[in-house]
């Protein structure tokens, strides 16, 4: 007898699992957190990674900077530019510039760690966002990540 992975569903299972790195605030910088994500049928890898980032549970000095209720309205990648549109709940962190900066940096750094993303353009649907300039695409700053 031979072992046939397809008969056990193992090959199919591997397609629905991905490894990613979430960058979350730890003090004033971002720290990498390796995760294994279960992919969702019909969604892009970027959407699954963002869902994991938004639902990250704060613990051990690692923080989740996103206001409760923050959701991704849309995400798409074209020629290395990933455009993310958040719902208006994301703008609730705008009143605290440090939190807003950490939230923006966490998204940009996490998405730029993916192979197909070089820059990130963030938008907030139905709300003003002034703590961080989102008018131009963003790339990862050298001083954003813990050494």
Tab-separated table of C-alpha atoms in Angstrom:
chain	number	residue	atom	x	y	z
A	1	UNK	CA	0.000	0.000	0.000
A	2	UNK	CA	1.133	3.560	-0.648
A	3	UNK	CA	0.120	6.729	1.104
A	4	UNK	CA	-1.886	9.010	-1.192
A	5	UNK	CA	-2.093	12.563	0.285
A	6	UNK	CA	-4.921	13.534	-2.065
A	7	UNK	CA	-7.067	10.683	-0.701
A	8	UNK	CA	-6.612	12.000	2.825
A	9	UNK	CA	-7.302	15.568	1.810
A	10	UNK	CA	-3.813	16.696	2.858
A	11	UNK	CA	-2.908	18.392	-0.424
A	12	UNK	CA	-6.159	20.300	-0.397
A	13	UNK	CA	-5.586	21.295	3.248
A	14	UNK	CA	-2.145	22.787	2.515
A	15	UNK	CA	-3.665	25.150	-0.069
A	16	UNK	CA	-5.893	26.682	2.612
A	17	UNK	CA	-3.147	27.391	5.118
A	18	UNK	CA	-0.542	30.144	4.841
A	19	UNK	CA	2.241	31.471	6.994
A	20	UNK	CA	2.437	35.232	7.444
A	21	UNK	CA	4.050	37.822	9.654
A	22	UNK	CA	1.898	40.371	11.426
A	23	UNK	CA	3.620	43.542	12.584
A	24	UNK	CA	2.037	44.798	15.783
A	25	UNK	CA	2.948	47.641	18.144
A	26	UNK	CA	5.287	46.791	20.994
A	27	UNK	CA	6.152	50.022	22.748
A	28	UNK	CA	6.833	52.718	20.171
A	29	UNK	CA	7.919	50.320	17.400
A	30	UNK	CA	6.478	47.311	15.610
A	31	UNK	CA	7.359	43.708	16.408
A	32	UNK	CA	6.986	40.775	14.019
A	33	UNK	CA	4.597	38.022	15.060
A	34	UNK	CA	4.642	34.847	12.956
A	35	UNK	CA	1.208	33.310	12.408
A	36	UNK	CA	-0.264	30.415	10.521
A	37	UNK	CA	-3.538	31.486	8.908
A	38	UNK	CA	-6.384	29.416	7.629
A	39	UNK	CA	-7.286	30.830	4.212
A	40	UNK	CA	-10.874	31.727	3.412
A	41	UNK	CA	-12.318	30.552	0.090
A	42	UNK	CA	-12.989	33.442	-2.276
A	43	UNK	CA	-10.748	35.923	-0.420
A	44	UNK	CA	-7.291	37.179	-1.258
A	45	UNK	CA	-4.277	36.509	0.921
A	46	UNK	CA	-4.173	40.241	1.703
A	47	UNK	CA	-7.757	40.171	3.021
A	48	UNK	CA	-7.004	37.154	5.222
A	49	UNK	CA	-3.823	38.742	6.611
A	50	UNK	CA	-5.647	42.008	7.347
A	51	UNK	CA	-8.425	40.117	9.152
A	52	UNK	CA	-5.817	38.443	11.339
A	53	UNK	CA	-4.126	41.783	12.028
A	54	UNK	CA	-7.389	43.529	12.961
A	55	UNK	CA	-8.412	40.704	15.296
A	56	UNK	CA	-4.987	40.337	16.951
A	57	UNK	CA	-5.388	39.991	20.715
A	58	UNK	CA	-3.161	42.236	22.809
A	59	UNK	CA	-0.900	40.355	25.224
A	60	UNK	CA	2.632	40.274	26.559
A	61	UNK	CA	3.452	43.827	25.494
A	62	UNK	CA	2.073	43.378	21.978
A	63	UNK	CA	-0.816	45.750	21.246
A	64	UNK	CA	-3.721	45.944	18.829
A	65	UNK	CA	-4.001	49.618	17.783
A	66	UNK	CA	-7.259	49.250	15.865
A	67	UNK	CA	-10.506	50.641	17.270
A	68	UNK	CA	-13.230	48.094	17.898
A	69	UNK	CA	-15.431	47.625	14.852
A	70	UNK	CA	-12.671	48.363	12.325
A	71	UNK	CA	-13.301	46.413	9.130
A	72	UNK	CA	-11.740	46.268	5.689
A	73	UNK	CA	-14.298	47.420	3.117
A	74	UNK	CA	-12.064	46.473	0.174
A	75	UNK	CA	-8.515	45.458	-0.654
A	76	UNK	CA	-6.873	45.055	-4.049
A	77	UNK	CA	-3.365	44.869	-5.485
A	78	UNK	CA	-2.268	46.244	-8.846
A	79	UNK	CA	1.359	46.469	-9.957
A	80	UNK	CA	2.667	46.205	-6.395
A	81	UNK	CA	0.307	48.860	-4.992
A	82	UNK	CA	-2.150	47.520	-2.425
A	83	UNK	CA	-5.167	49.770	-1.886
A	84	UNK	CA	-7.056	49.213	1.365
A	85	UNK	CA	-10.332	50.920	2.240
A	86	UNK	CA	-11.356	50.794	5.911
A	87	UNK	CA	-14.787	51.508	7.337
A	88	UNK	CA	-15.306	54.682	9.379
A	89	UNK	CA	-14.494	52.890	12.669
A	90	UNK	CA	-10.803	53.052	11.707
A	91	UNK	CA	-10.976	56.851	12.012
A	92	UNK	CA	-11.772	56.569	15.744
A	93	UNK	CA	-8.029	56.289	16.415
A	94	UNK	CA	-7.508	59.652	14.673
A	95	UNK	CA	-7.990	61.484	17.994
A	96	UNK	CA	-4.799	59.838	19.346
A	97	UNK	CA	-1.941	60.546	16.880
A	98	UNK	CA	0.297	57.853	18.409
A	99	UNK	CA	-2.399	55.190	18.046
A	100	UNK	CA	-3.240	56.335	14.510
A	101	UNK	CA	0.427	56.221	13.517
A	102	UNK	CA	0.839	52.723	14.957
A	103	UNK	CA	-2.309	51.477	13.206
A	104	UNK	CA	-1.195	52.830	9.836
A	105	UNK	CA	2.332	51.490	10.252
A	106	UNK	CA	1.055	48.051	11.314
A	107	UNK	CA	-1.052	47.764	8.151
A	108	UNK	CA	1.659	49.034	5.815
A	109	UNK	CA	4.419	46.864	7.292
A	110	UNK	CA	2.278	43.720	7.452
A	111	UNK	CA	1.106	44.080	3.845
A	112	UNK	CA	4.550	45.009	2.492
A	113	UNK	CA	5.879	41.768	4.002
A	114	UNK	CA	3.763	39.905	1.434
A	115	UNK	CA	5.519	39.063	-1.800
A	116	UNK	CA	3.207	40.963	-4.181
A	117	UNK	CA	2.995	44.242	-2.207
A	118	UNK	CA	5.526	47.091	-2.484
A	119	UNK	CA	3.402	50.105	-1.430
A	120	UNK	CA	0.127	50.591	0.430
A	121	UNK	CA	-2.521	53.252	-0.171
A	122	UNK	CA	-4.934	53.588	2.753
A	123	UNK	CA	-8.370	55.163	2.613
A	124	UNK	CA	-11.100	55.563	5.221
A	125	UNK	CA	-14.668	55.338	3.980
A	126	UNK	CA	-17.021	58.047	5.214
A	127	UNK	CA	-14.688	59.725	7.728
A	128	UNK	CA	-11.864	62.226	7.972
A	129	UNK	CA	-8.402	60.994	8.940
A	130	UNK	CA	-5.869	63.695	9.781
A	131	UNK	CA	-3.335	62.214	12.231
A	132	UNK	CA	-1.353	60.588	9.399
A	133	UNK	CA	-1.095	61.801	5.800
A	134	UNK	CA	-2.796	59.129	3.688
A	135	UNK	CA	-2.799	61.131	0.444
A	136	UNK	CA	0.149	59.200	-1.046
A	137	UNK	CA	1.077	55.504	-1.062
A	138	UNK	CA	3.183	54.452	1.926
A	139	UNK	CA	6.205	52.190	2.248
A	140	UNK	CA	7.868	50.759	5.344
A	141	UNK	CA	10.094	53.161	7.268
A	142	UNK	CA	13.486	51.888	8.385
A	143	UNK	CA	12.853	52.982	11.975
A	144	UNK	CA	9.393	51.421	12.338
A	145	UNK	CA	10.457	47.886	13.338
A	146	UNK	CA	12.223	46.667	16.480
A	147	UNK	CA	15.807	45.555	15.824
